[in-house]
Tab-separated table of C-alpha atoms and ligand atoms in Angstrom:
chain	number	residue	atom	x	y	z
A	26	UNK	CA	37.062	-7.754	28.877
A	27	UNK	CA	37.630	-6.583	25.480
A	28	UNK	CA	35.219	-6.536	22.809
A	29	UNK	CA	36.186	-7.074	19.175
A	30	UNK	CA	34.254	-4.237	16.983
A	31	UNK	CA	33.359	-6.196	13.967
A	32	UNK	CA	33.839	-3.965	10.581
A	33	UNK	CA	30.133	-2.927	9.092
A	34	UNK	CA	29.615	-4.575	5.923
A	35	UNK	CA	28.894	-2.556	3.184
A	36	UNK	CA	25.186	-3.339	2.587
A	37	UNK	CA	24.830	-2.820	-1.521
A	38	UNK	CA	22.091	-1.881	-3.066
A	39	UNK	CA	20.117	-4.226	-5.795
A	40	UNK	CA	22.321	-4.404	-9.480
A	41	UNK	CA	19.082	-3.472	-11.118
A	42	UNK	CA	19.606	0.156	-10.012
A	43	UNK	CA	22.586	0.675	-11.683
A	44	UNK	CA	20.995	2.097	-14.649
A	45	UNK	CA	18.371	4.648	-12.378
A	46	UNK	CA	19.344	8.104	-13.180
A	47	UNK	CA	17.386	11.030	-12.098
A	48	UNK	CA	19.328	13.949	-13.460
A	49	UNK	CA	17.609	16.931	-12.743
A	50	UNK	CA	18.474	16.505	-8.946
A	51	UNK	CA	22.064	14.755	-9.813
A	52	UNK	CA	23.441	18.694	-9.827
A	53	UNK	CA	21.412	19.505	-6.853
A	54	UNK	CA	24.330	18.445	-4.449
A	55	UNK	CA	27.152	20.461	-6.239
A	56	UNK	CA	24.582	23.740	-6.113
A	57	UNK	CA	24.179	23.179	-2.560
A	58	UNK	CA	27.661	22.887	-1.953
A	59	UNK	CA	28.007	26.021	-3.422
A	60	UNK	CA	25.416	27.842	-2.207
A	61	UNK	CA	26.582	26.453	1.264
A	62	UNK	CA	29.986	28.743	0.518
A	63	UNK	CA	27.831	31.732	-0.574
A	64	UNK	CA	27.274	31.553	-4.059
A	65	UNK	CA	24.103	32.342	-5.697
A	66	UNK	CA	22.847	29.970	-7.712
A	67	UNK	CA	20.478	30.657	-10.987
A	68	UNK	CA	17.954	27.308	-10.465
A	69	UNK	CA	16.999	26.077	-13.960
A	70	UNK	CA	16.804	22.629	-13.019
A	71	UNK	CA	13.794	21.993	-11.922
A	72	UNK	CA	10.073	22.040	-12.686
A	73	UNK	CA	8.578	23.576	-9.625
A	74	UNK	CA	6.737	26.937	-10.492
A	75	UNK	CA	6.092	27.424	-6.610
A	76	UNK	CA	10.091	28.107	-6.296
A	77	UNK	CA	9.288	30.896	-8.546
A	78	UNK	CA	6.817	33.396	-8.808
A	79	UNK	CA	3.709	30.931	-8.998
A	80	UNK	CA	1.390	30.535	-6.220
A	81	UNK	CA	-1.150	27.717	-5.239
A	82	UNK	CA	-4.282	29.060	-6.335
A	83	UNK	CA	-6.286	29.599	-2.114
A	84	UNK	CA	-9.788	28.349	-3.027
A	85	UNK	CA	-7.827	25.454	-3.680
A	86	UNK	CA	-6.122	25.747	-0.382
A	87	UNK	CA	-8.971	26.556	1.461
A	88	UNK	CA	-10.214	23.338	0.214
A	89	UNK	CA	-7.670	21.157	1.659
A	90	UNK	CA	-8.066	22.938	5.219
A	91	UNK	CA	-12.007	22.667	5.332
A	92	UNK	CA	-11.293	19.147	4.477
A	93	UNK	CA	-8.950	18.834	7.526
A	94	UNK	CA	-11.123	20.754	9.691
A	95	UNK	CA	-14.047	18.469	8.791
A	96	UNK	CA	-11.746	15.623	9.995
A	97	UNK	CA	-11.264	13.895	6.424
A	98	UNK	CA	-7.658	12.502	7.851
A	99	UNK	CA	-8.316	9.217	7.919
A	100	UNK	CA	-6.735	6.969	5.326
A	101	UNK	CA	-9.226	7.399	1.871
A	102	UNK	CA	-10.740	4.065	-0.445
A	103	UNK	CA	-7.866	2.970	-2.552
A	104	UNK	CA	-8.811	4.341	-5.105
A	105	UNK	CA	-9.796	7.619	-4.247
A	106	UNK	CA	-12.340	9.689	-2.595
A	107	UNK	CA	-15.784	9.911	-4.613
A	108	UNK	CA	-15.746	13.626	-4.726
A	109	UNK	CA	-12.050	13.682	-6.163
A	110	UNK	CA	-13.090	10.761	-8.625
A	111	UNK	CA	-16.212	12.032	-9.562
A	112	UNK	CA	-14.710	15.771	-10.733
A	113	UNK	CA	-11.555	13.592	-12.992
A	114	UNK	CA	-14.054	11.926	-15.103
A	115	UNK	CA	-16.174	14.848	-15.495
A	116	UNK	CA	-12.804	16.700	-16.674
A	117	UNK	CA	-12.058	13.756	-18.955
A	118	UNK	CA	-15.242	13.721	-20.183
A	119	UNK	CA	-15.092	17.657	-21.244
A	120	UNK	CA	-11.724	16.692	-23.025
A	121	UNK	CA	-14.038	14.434	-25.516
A	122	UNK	CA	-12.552	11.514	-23.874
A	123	UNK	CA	-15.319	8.691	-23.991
A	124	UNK	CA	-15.582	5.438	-22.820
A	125	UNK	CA	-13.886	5.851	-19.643
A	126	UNK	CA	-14.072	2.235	-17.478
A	127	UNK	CA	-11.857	3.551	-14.580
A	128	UNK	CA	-10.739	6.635	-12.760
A	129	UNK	CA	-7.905	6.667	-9.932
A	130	UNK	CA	-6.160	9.246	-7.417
A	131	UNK	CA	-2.301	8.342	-7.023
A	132	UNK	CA	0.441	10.533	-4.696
A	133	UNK	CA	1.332	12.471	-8.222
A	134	UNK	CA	1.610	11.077	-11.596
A	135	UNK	CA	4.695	9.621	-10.251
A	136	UNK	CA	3.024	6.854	-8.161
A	137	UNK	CA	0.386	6.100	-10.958
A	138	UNK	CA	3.294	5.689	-13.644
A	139	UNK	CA	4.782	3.173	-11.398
A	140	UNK	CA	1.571	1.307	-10.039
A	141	UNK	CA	0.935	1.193	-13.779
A	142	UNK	CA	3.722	-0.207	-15.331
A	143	UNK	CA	4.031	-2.867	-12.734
A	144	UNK	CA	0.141	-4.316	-13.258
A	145	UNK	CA	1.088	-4.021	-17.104
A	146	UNK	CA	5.115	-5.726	-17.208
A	147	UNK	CA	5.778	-9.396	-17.626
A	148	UNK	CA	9.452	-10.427	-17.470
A	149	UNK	CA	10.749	-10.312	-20.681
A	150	UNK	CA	8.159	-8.334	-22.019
A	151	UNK	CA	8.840	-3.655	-22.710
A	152	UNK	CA	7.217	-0.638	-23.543
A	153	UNK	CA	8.030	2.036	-25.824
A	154	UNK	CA	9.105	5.720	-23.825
A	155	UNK	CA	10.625	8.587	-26.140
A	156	UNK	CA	13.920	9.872	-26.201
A	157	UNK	CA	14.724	12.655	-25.047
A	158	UNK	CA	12.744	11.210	-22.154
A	159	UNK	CA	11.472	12.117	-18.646
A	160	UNK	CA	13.470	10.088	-16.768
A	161	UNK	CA	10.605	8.542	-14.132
A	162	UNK	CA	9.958	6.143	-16.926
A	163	UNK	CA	12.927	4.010	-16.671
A	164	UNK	CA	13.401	4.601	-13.295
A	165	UNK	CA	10.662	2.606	-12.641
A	166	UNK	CA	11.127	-0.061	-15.493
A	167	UNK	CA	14.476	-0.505	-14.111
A	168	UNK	CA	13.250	-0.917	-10.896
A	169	UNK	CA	11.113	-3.614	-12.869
A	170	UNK	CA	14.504	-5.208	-14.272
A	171	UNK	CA	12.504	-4.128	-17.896
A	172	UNK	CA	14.805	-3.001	-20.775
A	173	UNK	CA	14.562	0.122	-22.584
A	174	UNK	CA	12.960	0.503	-25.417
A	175	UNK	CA	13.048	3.833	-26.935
A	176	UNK	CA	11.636	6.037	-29.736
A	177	UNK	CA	13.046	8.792	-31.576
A	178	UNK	CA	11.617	12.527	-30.960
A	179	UNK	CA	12.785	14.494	-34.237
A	180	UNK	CA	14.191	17.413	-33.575
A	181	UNK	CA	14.172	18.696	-37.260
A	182	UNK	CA	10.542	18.044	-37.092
A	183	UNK	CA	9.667	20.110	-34.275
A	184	UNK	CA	10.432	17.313	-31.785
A	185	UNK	CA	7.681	14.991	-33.228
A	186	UNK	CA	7.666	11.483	-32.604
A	187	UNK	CA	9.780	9.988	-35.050
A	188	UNK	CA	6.424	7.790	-36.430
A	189	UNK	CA	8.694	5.221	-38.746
A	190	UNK	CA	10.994	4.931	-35.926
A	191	UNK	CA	8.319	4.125	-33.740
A	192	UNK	CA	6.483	1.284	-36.257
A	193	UNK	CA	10.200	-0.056	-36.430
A	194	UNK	CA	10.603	-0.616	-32.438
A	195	UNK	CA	7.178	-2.423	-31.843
A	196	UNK	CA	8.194	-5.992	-30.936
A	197	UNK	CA	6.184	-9.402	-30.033
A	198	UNK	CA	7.010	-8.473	-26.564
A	199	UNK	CA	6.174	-4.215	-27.100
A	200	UNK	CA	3.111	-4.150	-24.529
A	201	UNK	CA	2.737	0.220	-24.503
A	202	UNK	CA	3.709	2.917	-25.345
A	203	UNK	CA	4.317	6.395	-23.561
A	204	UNK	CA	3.119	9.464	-24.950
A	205	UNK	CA	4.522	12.412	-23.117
A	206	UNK	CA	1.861	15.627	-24.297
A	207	UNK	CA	3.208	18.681	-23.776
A	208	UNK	CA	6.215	17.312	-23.541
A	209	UNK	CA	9.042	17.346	-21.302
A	210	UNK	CA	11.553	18.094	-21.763
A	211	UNK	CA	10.912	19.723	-25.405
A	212	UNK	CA	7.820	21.880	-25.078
A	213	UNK	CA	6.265	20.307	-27.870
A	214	UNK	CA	2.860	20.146	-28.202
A	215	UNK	CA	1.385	17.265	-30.933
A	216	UNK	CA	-0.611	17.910	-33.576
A	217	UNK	CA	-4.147	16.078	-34.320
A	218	UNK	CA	-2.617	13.978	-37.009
A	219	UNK	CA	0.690	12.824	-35.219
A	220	UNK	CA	-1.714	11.586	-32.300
A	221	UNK	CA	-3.931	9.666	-34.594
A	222	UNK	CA	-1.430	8.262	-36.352
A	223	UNK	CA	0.142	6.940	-32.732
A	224	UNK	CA	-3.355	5.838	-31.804
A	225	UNK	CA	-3.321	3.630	-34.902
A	226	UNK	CA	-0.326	1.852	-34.371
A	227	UNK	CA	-1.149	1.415	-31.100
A	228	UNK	CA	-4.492	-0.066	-32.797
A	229	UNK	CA	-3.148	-2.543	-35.014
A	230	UNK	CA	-0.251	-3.570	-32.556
A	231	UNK	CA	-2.693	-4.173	-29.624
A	232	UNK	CA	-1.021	-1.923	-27.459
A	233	UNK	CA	-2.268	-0.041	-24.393
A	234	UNK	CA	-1.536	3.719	-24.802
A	235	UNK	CA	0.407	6.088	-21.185
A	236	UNK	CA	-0.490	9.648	-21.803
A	237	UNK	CA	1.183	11.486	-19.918
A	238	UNK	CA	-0.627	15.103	-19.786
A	239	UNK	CA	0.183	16.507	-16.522
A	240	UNK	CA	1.057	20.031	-18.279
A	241	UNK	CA	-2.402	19.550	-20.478
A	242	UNK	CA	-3.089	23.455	-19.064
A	243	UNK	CA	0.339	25.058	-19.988
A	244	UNK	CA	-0.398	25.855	-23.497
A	245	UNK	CA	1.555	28.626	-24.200
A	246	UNK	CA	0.408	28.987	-28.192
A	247	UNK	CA	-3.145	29.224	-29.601
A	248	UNK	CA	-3.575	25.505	-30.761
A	249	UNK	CA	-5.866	23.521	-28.254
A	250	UNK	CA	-4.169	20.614	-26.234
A	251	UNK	CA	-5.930	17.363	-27.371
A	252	UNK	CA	-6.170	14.154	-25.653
A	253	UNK	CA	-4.740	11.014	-27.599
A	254	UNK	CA	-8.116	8.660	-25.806
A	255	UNK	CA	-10.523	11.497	-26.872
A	256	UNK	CA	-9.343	10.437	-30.488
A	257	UNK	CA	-9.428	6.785	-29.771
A	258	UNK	CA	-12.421	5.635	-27.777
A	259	UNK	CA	-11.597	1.956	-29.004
A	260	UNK	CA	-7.754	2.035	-28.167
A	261	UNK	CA	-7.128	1.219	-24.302
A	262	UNK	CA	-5.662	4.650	-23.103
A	263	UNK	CA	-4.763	5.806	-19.323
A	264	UNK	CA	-4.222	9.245	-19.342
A	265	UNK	CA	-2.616	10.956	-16.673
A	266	UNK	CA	-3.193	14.027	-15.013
A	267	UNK	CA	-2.666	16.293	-11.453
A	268	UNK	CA	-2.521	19.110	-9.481
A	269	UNK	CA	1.594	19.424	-9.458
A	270	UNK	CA	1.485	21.586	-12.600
A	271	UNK	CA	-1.114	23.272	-13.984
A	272	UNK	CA	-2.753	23.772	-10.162
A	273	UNK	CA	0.655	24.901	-8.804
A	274	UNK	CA	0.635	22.518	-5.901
A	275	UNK	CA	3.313	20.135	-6.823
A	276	UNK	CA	3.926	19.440	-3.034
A	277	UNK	CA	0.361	18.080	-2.398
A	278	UNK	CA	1.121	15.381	-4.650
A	279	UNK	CA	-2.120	14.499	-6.246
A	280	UNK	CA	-2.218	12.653	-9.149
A	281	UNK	CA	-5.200	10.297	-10.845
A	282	UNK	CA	-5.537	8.071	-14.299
A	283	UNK	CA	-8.428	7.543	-16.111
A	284	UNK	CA	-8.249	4.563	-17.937
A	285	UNK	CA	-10.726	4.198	-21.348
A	286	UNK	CA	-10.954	1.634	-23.897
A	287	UNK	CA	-13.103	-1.321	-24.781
A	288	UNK	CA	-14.830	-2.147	-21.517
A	289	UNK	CA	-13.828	-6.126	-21.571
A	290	UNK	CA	-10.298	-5.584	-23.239
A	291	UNK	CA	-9.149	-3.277	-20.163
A	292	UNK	CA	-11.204	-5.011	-17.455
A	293	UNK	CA	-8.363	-7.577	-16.078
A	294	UNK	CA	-5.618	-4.774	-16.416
A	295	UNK	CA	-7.829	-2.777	-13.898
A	296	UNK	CA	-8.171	-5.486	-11.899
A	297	UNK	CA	-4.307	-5.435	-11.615
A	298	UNK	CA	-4.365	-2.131	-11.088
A	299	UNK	CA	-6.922	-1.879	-8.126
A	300	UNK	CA	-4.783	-4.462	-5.858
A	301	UNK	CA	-1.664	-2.778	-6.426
A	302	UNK	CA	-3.860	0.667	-5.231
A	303	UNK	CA	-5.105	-1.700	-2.222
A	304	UNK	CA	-1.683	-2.721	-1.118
A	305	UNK	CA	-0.487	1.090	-0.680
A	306	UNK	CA	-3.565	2.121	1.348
A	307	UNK	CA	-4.739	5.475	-0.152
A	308	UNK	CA	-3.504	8.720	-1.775
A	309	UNK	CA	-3.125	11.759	0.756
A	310	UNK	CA	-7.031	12.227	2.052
A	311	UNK	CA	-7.341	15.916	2.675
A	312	UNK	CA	-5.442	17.039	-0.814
A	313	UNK	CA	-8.019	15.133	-2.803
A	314	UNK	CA	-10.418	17.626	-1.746
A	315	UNK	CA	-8.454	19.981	-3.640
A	316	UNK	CA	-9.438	17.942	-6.378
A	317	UNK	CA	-13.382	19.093	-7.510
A	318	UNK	CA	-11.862	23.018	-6.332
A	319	UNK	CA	-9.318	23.051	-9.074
A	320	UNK	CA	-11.049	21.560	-11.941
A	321	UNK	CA	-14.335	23.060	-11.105
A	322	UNK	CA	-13.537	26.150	-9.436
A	323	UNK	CA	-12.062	29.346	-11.474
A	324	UNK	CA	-9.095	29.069	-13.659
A	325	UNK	CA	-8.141	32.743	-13.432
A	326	UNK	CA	-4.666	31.695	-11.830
A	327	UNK	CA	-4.006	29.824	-15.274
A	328	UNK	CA	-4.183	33.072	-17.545
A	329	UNK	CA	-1.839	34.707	-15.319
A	330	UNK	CA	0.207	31.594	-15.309
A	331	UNK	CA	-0.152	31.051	-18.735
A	332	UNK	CA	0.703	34.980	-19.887
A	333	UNK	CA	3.770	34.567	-17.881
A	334	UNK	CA	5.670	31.456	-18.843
A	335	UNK	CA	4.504	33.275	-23.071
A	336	UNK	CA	6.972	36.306	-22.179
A	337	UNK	CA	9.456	34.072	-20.529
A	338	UNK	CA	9.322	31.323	-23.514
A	339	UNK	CA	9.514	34.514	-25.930
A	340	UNK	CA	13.077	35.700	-23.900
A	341	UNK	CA	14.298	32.360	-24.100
A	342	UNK	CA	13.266	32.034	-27.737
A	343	UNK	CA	15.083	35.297	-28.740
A	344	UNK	CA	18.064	34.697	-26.463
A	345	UNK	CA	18.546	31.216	-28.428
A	346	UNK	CA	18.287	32.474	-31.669
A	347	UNK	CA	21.204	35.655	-30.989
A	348	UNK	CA	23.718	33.518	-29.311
A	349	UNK	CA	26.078	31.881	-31.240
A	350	UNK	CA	26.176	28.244	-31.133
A	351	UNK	CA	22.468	27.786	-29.896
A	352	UNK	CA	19.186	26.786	-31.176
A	353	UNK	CA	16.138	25.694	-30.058
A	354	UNK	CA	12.616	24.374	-31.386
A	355	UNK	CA	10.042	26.652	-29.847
A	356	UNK	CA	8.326	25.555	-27.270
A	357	UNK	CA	4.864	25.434	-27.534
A	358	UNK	CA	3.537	24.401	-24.167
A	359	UNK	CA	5.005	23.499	-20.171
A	360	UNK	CA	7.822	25.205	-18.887
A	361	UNK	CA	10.703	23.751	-20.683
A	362	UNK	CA	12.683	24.568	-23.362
A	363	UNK	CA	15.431	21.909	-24.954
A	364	UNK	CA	18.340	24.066	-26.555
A	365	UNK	CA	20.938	22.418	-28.604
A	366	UNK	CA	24.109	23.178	-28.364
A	367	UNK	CA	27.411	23.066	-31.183
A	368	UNK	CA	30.197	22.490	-29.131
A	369	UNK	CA	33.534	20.170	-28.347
A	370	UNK	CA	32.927	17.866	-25.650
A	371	UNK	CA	29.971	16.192	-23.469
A	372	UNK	CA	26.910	18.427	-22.452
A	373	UNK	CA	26.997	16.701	-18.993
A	374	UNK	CA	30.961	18.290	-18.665
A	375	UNK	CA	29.512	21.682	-20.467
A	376	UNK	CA	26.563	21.658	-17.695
A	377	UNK	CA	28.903	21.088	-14.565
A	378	UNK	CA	31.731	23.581	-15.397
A	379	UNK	CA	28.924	26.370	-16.134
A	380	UNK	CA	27.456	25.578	-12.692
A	381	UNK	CA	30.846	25.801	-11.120
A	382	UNK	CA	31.604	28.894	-13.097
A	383	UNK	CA	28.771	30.619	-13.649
A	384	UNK	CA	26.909	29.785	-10.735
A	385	UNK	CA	23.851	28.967	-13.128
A	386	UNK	CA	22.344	25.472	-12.807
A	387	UNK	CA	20.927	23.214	-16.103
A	388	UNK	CA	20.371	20.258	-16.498
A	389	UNK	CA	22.584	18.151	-19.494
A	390	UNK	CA	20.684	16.700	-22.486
A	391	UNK	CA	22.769	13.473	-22.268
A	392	UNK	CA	20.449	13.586	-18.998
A	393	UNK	CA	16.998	12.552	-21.060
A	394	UNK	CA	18.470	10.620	-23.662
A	395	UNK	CA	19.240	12.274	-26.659
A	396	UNK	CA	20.193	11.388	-30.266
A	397	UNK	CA	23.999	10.234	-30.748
A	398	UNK	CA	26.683	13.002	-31.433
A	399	UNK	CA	24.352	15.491	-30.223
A	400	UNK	CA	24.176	18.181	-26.974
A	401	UNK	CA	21.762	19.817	-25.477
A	402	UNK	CA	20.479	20.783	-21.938
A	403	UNK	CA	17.431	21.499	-20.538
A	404	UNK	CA	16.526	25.031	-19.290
A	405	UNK	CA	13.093	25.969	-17.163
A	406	UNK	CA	11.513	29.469	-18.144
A	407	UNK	CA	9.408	29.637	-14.707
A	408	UNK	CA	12.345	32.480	-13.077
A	409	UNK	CA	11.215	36.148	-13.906
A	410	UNK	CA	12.780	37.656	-16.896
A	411	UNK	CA	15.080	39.929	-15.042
A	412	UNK	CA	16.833	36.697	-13.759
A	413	UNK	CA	15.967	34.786	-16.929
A	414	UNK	CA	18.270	37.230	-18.392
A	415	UNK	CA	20.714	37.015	-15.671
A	416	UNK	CA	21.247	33.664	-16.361
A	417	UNK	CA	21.397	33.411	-20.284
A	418	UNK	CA	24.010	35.991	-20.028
A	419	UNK	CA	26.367	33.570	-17.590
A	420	UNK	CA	25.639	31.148	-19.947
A	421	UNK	CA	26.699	33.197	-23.506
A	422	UNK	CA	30.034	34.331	-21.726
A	423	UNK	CA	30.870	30.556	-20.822
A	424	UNK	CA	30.029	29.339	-24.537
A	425	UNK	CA	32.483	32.139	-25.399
A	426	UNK	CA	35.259	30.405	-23.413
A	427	UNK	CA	34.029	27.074	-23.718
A	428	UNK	CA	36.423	25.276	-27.083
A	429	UNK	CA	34.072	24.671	-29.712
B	9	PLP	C1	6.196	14.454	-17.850
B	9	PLP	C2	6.019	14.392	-16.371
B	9	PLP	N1	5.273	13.411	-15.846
B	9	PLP	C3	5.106	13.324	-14.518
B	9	PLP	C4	5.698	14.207	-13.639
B	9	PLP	C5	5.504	14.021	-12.168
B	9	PLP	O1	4.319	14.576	-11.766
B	9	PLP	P1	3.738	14.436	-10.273
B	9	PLP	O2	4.203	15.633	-9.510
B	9	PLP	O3	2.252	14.445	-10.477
B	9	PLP	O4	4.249	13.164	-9.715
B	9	PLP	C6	6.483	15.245	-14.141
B	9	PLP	C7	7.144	16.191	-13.219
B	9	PLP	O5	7.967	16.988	-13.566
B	9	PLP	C8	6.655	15.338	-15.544
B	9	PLP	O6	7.424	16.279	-16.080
């Protein structure tokens, strides 16, 4: 008897994702090959101080294991456990940030960005994210079949949100906007007056304001990091926050919102919220004991943290500003730094054939959105100097070669 074998299909995935990009891991396969055949690669790519010299602070740790010990494995409430929830507001609170109606743990900022967005998006309707972006934004409003609409970080101001830009780009159907604070992927850090001035347009255009502060504790300069809801008690804010940065334990992923505002103005977006929580079950149990730890515990791991990514900024500062054909705004807090480069030809070609040459592995401006006619990439300072160094230099010999 013979069988005819039927030829798989080719099962496609939706349209809508056609437009998902997620750059900083696009490269990852080519370094792999590579490393595969032996190479070594220089990882600038991505933000993950524990592939560096960063650890997870152990009273933190020793948190999470007591909690598994004590048999806290079971799924958590939705919305977090009380002990995680209770230590985010009291943080929010210290940050000035007043009438808080909600608090929420989420697996990273990641998962709260996207519960968010989809209990805020009607068909038809958009938010405002900034360009250069981080690219989880419309990821996730693609996934929502939402078009972009972006606003213009100035570069010859420091990377500031382009404010007459953003007044220009608020339409009948603008419903947010997304304040990234520090900011990846230009280090910038924004001033008291920008973030007012955001928190009034977001005022007068009924808007609810995403601030994203996940790096709120990598401030690598002596101005304080302030939060845009602690200067708007009136505007509906959700700020977000988590352990993956500034508590070095990105793999945990722990994340929470706290969402403030007028009580009855926010009240049915929280309801949307909370059954979008319920339908996912929980946030990992045992990590949210982590939570009270980190905030509440010592901070002594961030001044070492801190004092490091300074001296690596600083190398990466003085590298860009001797090598021909660079420059680059200062960064001013995270772990990113935005270089722009004056050259022939597309940063995403420059990026590849410097990984293929030089072993040394950026990610392409083109990546986050960037203004027209203009290249960058995006480097990370976490790596020590020694291979900080090793790596710029790869990179000055290939702009040598590389046709201006
Ligand atoms: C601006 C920004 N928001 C959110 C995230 C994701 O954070 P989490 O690990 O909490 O999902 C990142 C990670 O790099 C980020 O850079």
């Amino acid at each position: 008897m013979t069988h005819e074998i039927a030829h798989a299909r080719e099962i496609l995935a939706a349209t809508r994702l056609e437009h998902v990009r997620y750059a900083i891991r696009d490269l990852a396969v080519v370094a792999e090959q590579l490393a595969r055949e032996g190479k070594k690669i220089l990882p600038l790519n991505i933000g993950d101080p524990l592939k560096f010299d960063f650890a997870t602070p152990p009273h933190i740790i020793d948190a999470v294991a007591k909690a598994m010990r004590d048999g806290k494995n079971g799924y958590a409430p939705s919305a977090g456990v009380e002990d995680a929830l209770e230590a985010v507001r009291a943080e929010a609170e210290r940050k000035g940030i007043g009438n808080i109606q909600n608090v929420f743990i989420t697996q990273g900022v990641s998962e709260a960005v996207d519960i968010c967005l989809t209990a805020l998006l009607n068909p038809g309707e958009n938010i405002l994210t900034p360009s250069p972006e981080y690219p989880l934004y419309s990821a996730v409003l693609a996934k929502l079949g939402v078009q972009p609409n972006a606003y213009t970080l100035d570069e010859s101001a420091g990377w500031e949100p382009d404010l007459d830009n953003l007044a220009r780009r608020i339409f009948s159907g603008t419903r947010a906007l997304v304040v990234i604070n520090p900011n990846n992927p230009t280090g910038a850090v924004y001033s008291r007056r920008t973030l007012e001035a955001i928190a009034e347009l977001a005022r007068r255009n009924q808007l609810v304001i995403f601030a994203d502060e996940i790096y709120d504790k990598l401030i690598l300069d002596s101005d304080p990091h302030i939060s845009i809801a602690a200067l708007a008690p009136d505007v509906p804010v959700v700020t977000f926050g988590g352990l993956s940065k500034g508590y070095l334990a990105p793999g945990w992923r722990i994340g929470w919102a706290v969402v403030s505002g007028d009580a009855a103005a926010v009240q049915p977006y929280v309801e949307g919220i909370h059954k979008l929580l319920r339908a996912r079950l929980s946030a990992n149990t045992p990590e949210q004991y982590a939570v009270r730890a980190a905030l509440e515990g010592p901070q002594d791991h961030l001044a070492a943290a801190v004092g490091k990514l300074r001296a690596r900024r600083d190398l990466t500062m003085k590298w860009c500003e001797t090598t021909p054909r660079l420059s680059c705004v200062k960064p001013r807090g995270a772990f990113y730094a935005f270089p722009k480069l004056d050259i022939e030809g597309g940063d995403d070609e420059f990026v590849r054939s410097l990984l293929l040459e030089k072993h040394v592995l950026v990610v392409h401006g083109s990546g986050f959105g960037q203004a027209p006619g203009t290249r960058h990439f995006r480097t990370v300072f976490l790596p020590d100097e020694a291979t900080l160094s090793r790596a710029y230099e790869g990179i000055t010999d290939f702009l040598h070669q590389w046709a201006k």
